[in-house]
Amino acid sequence: MIEETYIAPRAAAPVNHGRTVASWTLVWIVVAGVVIAGIGFAIPHMPVLIAGLVILLAGIVAGLVMRGLGMGQPIEKRTRRDWYQD
């Protein structure tokens, strides 16, 4: 039997789960857009459906802009990291 030694990382990566102003803004605007678009789809009324889709897209843009302004997750370089080599 081969005996191997494993070394655990010094610390776990920071966990935020996206709880930022930018993410919550994106979520609630997109939810509102989907609800409005769903209503427009259910009562076949094209202007309401299109309004919901526009609100949905505006929510995505708002979230991206807020992230760019520093209200979201920090943007960092993604590199492959081997936890056992630290």
mmCIF file with all atom_site columns, C-alpha atoms in Angstrom:
data_model
loop_
_atom_site.group_PDB
_atom_site.id
_atom_site.type_symbol
_atom_site.label_atom_id
_atom_site.label_alt_id
_atom_site.label_comp_id
_atom_site.label_asym_id
_atom_site.label_entity_id
_atom_site.label_seq_id
_atom_site.pdbx_PDB_ins_code
_atom_site.Cartn_x
_atom_site.Cartn_y
_atom_site.Cartn_z
_atom_site.occupancy
_atom_site.B_iso_or_equiv
_atom_site.pdbx_formal_charge
_atom_site.auth_seq_id
_atom_site.auth_comp_id
_atom_site.auth_asym_id
_atom_site.auth_atom_id
_atom_site.pdbx_PDB_model_num
ATOM 1  C CA . MET A 1 1  ? 0.000   0.000  0.000   1.00 0.00 ? 1  MET A CA 1
ATOM 2  C CA . ILE A 1 2  ? 1.309   3.438  -0.935  1.00 0.00 ? 2  ILE A CA 1
ATOM 3  C CA . GLU A 1 3  ? 1.021   6.044  1.766   1.00 0.00 ? 3  GLU A CA 1
ATOM 4  C CA . GLU A 1 4  ? 0.395   9.596  0.549   1.00 0.00 ? 4  GLU A CA 1
ATOM 5  C CA . THR A 1 5  ? 0.484   12.808 2.531   1.00 0.00 ? 5  THR A CA 1
ATOM 6  C CA . TYR A 1 6  ? -2.006  15.539 1.757   1.00 0.00 ? 6  TYR A CA 1
ATOM 7  C CA . ILE A 1 7  ? -1.674  19.130 2.864   1.00 0.00 ? 7  ILE A CA 1
ATOM 8  C CA . ALA A 1 8  ? -4.839  21.175 3.313   1.00 0.00 ? 8  ALA A CA 1
ATOM 9  C CA . PRO A 1 9  ? -4.956  24.787 2.105   1.00 0.00 ? 9  PRO A CA 1
ATOM 10 C CA . ARG A 1 10 ? -4.108  27.505 4.647   1.00 0.00 ? 10 ARG A CA 1
ATOM 11 C CA . ALA A 1 11 ? -7.508  29.108 4.349   1.00 0.00 ? 11 ALA A CA 1
ATOM 12 C CA . ALA A 1 12 ? -10.643 28.725 2.307   1.00 0.00 ? 12 ALA A CA 1
ATOM 13 C CA . ALA A 1 13 ? -11.436 31.203 -0.411  1.00 0.00 ? 13 ALA A CA 1
ATOM 14 C CA . PRO A 1 14 ? -13.629 34.110 0.742   1.00 0.00 ? 14 PRO A CA 1
ATOM 15 C CA . VAL A 1 15 ? -17.305 33.312 0.391   1.00 0.00 ? 15 VAL A CA 1
ATOM 16 C CA . ASN A 1 16 ? -19.682 36.133 -0.443  1.00 0.00 ? 16 ASN A CA 1
ATOM 17 C CA . HIS A 1 17 ? -22.462 34.336 -2.344  1.00 0.00 ? 17 HIS A CA 1
ATOM 18 C CA . GLY A 1 18 ? -23.041 37.493 -4.382  1.00 0.00 ? 18 GLY A CA 1
ATOM 19 C CA . ARG A 1 19 ? -24.701 39.455 -1.583  1.00 0.00 ? 19 ARG A CA 1
ATOM 20 C CA . THR A 1 20 ? -23.968 42.850 -3.059  1.00 0.00 ? 20 THR A CA 1
ATOM 21 C CA . VAL A 1 21 ? -26.003 45.885 -4.033  1.00 0.00 ? 21 VAL A CA 1
ATOM 22 C CA . ALA A 1 22 ? -25.403 45.183 -7.720  1.00 0.00 ? 22 ALA A CA 1
ATOM 23 C CA . SER A 1 23 ? -26.596 41.579 -7.495  1.00 0.00 ? 23 SER A CA 1
ATOM 24 C CA . TRP A 1 24 ? -29.752 42.387 -5.546  1.00 0.00 ? 24 TRP A CA 1
ATOM 25 C CA . THR A 1 25 ? -30.594 45.215 -7.927  1.00 0.00 ? 25 THR A CA 1
ATOM 26 C CA . LEU A 1 26 ? -30.148 42.886 -10.879 1.00 0.00 ? 26 LEU A CA 1
ATOM 27 C CA . VAL A 1 27 ? -32.279 40.170 -9.273  1.00 0.00 ? 27 VAL A CA 1
ATOM 28 C CA . TRP A 1 28 ? -35.238 42.354 -8.360  1.00 0.00 ? 28 TRP A CA 1
ATOM 29 C CA . ILE A 1 29 ? -35.372 44.251 -11.648 1.00 0.00 ? 29 ILE A CA 1
ATOM 30 C CA . VAL A 1 30 ? -35.136 40.987 -13.601 1.00 0.00 ? 30 VAL A CA 1
ATOM 31 C CA . VAL A 1 31 ? -37.855 39.417 -11.433 1.00 0.00 ? 31 VAL A CA 1
ATOM 32 C CA . ALA A 1 32 ? -40.125 42.412 -12.088 1.00 0.00 ? 32 ALA A CA 1
ATOM 33 C CA . GLY A 1 33 ? -39.417 42.144 -15.813 1.00 0.00 ? 33 GLY A CA 1
ATOM 34 C CA . VAL A 1 34 ? -40.197 38.435 -15.889 1.00 0.00 ? 34 VAL A CA 1
ATOM 35 C CA . VAL A 1 35 ? -43.452 38.928 -13.960 1.00 0.00 ? 35 VAL A CA 1
ATOM 36 C CA . ILE A 1 36 ? -44.574 41.695 -16.319 1.00 0.00 ? 36 ILE A CA 1
ATOM 37 C CA . ALA A 1 37 ? -43.531 39.690 -19.391 1.00 0.00 ? 37 ALA A CA 1
ATOM 38 C CA . GLY A 1 38 ? -45.379 36.666 -17.994 1.00 0.00 ? 38 GLY A CA 1
ATOM 39 C CA . ILE A 1 39 ? -48.533 38.703 -17.543 1.00 0.00 ? 39 ILE A CA 1
ATOM 40 C CA . GLY A 1 40 ? -48.194 40.009 -21.088 1.00 0.00 ? 40 GLY A CA 1
ATOM 41 C CA . PHE A 1 41 ? -47.771 36.441 -22.343 1.00 0.00 ? 41 PHE A CA 1
ATOM 42 C CA . ALA A 1 42 ? -50.695 35.098 -20.322 1.00 0.00 ? 42 ALA A CA 1
ATOM 43 C CA . ILE A 1 43 ? -53.166 37.745 -21.504 1.00 0.00 ? 43 ILE A CA 1
ATOM 44 C CA . PRO A 1 44 ? -51.830 37.835 -25.063 1.00 0.00 ? 44 PRO A CA 1
ATOM 45 C CA . HIS A 1 45 ? -50.954 41.527 -25.055 1.00 0.00 ? 45 HIS A CA 1
ATOM 46 C CA . MET A 1 46 ? -47.749 42.186 -26.978 1.00 0.00 ? 46 MET A CA 1
ATOM 47 C CA . PRO A 1 47 ? -46.951 45.699 -25.596 1.00 0.00 ? 47 PRO A CA 1
ATOM 48 C CA . VAL A 1 48 ? -46.956 44.359 -22.009 1.00 0.00 ? 48 VAL A CA 1
ATOM 49 C CA . LEU A 1 49 ? -44.773 41.420 -23.029 1.00 0.00 ? 49 LEU A CA 1
ATOM 50 C CA . ILE A 1 50 ? -42.276 43.710 -24.753 1.00 0.00 ? 50 ILE A CA 1
ATOM 51 C CA . ALA A 1 51 ? -42.279 46.097 -21.771 1.00 0.00 ? 51 ALA A CA 1
ATOM 52 C CA . GLY A 1 52 ? -41.413 43.187 -19.483 1.00 0.00 ? 52 GLY A CA 1
ATOM 53 C CA . LEU A 1 53 ? -38.552 42.105 -21.725 1.00 0.00 ? 53 LEU A CA 1
ATOM 54 C CA . VAL A 1 54 ? -37.214 45.671 -21.870 1.00 0.00 ? 54 VAL A CA 1
ATOM 55 C CA . ILE A 1 55 ? -37.311 45.860 -18.061 1.00 0.00 ? 55 ILE A CA 1
ATOM 56 C CA . LEU A 1 56 ? -35.509 42.516 -17.876 1.00 0.00 ? 56 LEU A CA 1
ATOM 57 C CA . LEU A 1 57 ? -32.724 43.756 -20.174 1.00 0.00 ? 57 LEU A CA 1
ATOM 58 C CA . ALA A 1 58 ? -32.523 47.035 -18.250 1.00 0.00 ? 58 ALA A CA 1
ATOM 59 C CA . GLY A 1 59 ? -31.977 45.034 -15.055 1.00 0.00 ? 59 GLY A CA 1
ATOM 60 C CA . ILE A 1 60 ? -29.079 43.143 -16.610 1.00 0.00 ? 60 ILE A CA 1
ATOM 61 C CA . VAL A 1 61 ? -27.501 46.379 -17.823 1.00 0.00 ? 61 VAL A CA 1
ATOM 62 C CA . ALA A 1 62 ? -28.030 48.030 -14.420 1.00 0.00 ? 62 ALA A CA 1
ATOM 63 C CA . GLY A 1 63 ? -26.352 45.115 -12.642 1.00 0.00 ? 63 GLY A CA 1
ATOM 64 C CA . LEU A 1 64 ? -23.355 45.198 -14.978 1.00 0.00 ? 64 LEU A CA 1
ATOM 65 C CA . VAL A 1 65 ? -22.986 48.973 -14.663 1.00 0.00 ? 65 VAL A CA 1
ATOM 66 C CA . MET A 1 66 ? -23.197 48.792 -10.863 1.00 0.00 ? 66 MET A CA 1
ATOM 67 C CA . ARG A 1 67 ? -20.601 46.028 -10.817 1.00 0.00 ? 67 ARG A CA 1
ATOM 68 C CA . GLY A 1 68 ? -18.358 48.203 -12.956 1.00 0.00 ? 68 GLY A CA 1
ATOM 69 C CA . LEU A 1 69 ? -18.804 51.036 -10.447 1.00 0.00 ? 69 LEU A CA 1
ATOM 70 C CA . GLY A 1 70 ? -17.551 48.787 -7.655  1.00 0.00 ? 70 GLY A CA 1
ATOM 71 C CA . MET A 1 71 ? -20.865 47.827 -6.056  1.00 0.00 ? 71 MET A CA 1
ATOM 72 C CA . GLY A 1 72 ? -20.583 44.146 -6.967  1.00 0.00 ? 72 GLY A CA 1
ATOM 73 C CA . GLN A 1 73 ? -18.170 41.291 -6.592  1.00 0.00 ? 73 GLN A CA 1
ATOM 74 C CA . PRO A 1 74 ? -14.556 42.351 -7.082  1.00 0.00 ? 74 PRO A CA 1
ATOM 75 C CA . ILE A 1 75 ? -13.227 41.500 -10.507 1.00 0.00 ? 75 ILE A CA 1
ATOM 76 C CA . GLU A 1 76 ? -10.074 39.472 -10.232 1.00 0.00 ? 76 GLU A CA 1
ATOM 77 C CA . LYS A 1 77 ? -8.010  37.468 -12.653 1.00 0.00 ? 77 LYS A CA 1
ATOM 78 C CA . ARG A 1 78 ? -9.143  33.890 -12.880 1.00 0.00 ? 78 ARG A CA 1
ATOM 79 C CA . THR A 1 79 ? -6.209  31.536 -12.889 1.00 0.00 ? 79 THR A CA 1
ATOM 80 C CA . ARG A 1 80 ? -6.111  27.847 -12.269 1.00 0.00 ? 80 ARG A CA 1
ATOM 81 C CA . ARG A 1 81 ? -4.908  27.398 -8.757  1.00 0.00 ? 81 ARG A CA 1
ATOM 82 C CA . ASP A 1 82 ? -3.763  24.224 -7.142  1.00 0.00 ? 82 ASP A CA 1
ATOM 83 C CA . TRP A 1 83 ? -4.647  24.436 -3.464  1.00 0.00 ? 83 TRP A CA 1
ATOM 84 C CA . TYR A 1 84 ? -2.089  21.797 -2.606  1.00 0.00 ? 84 TYR A CA 1
ATOM 85 C CA . GLN A 1 85 ? 0.823   23.774 -4.053  1.00 0.00 ? 85 GLN A CA 1
ATOM 86 C CA . ASP A 1 86 ? 0.412   26.816 -1.761  1.00 0.00 ? 86 ASP A CA 1
#
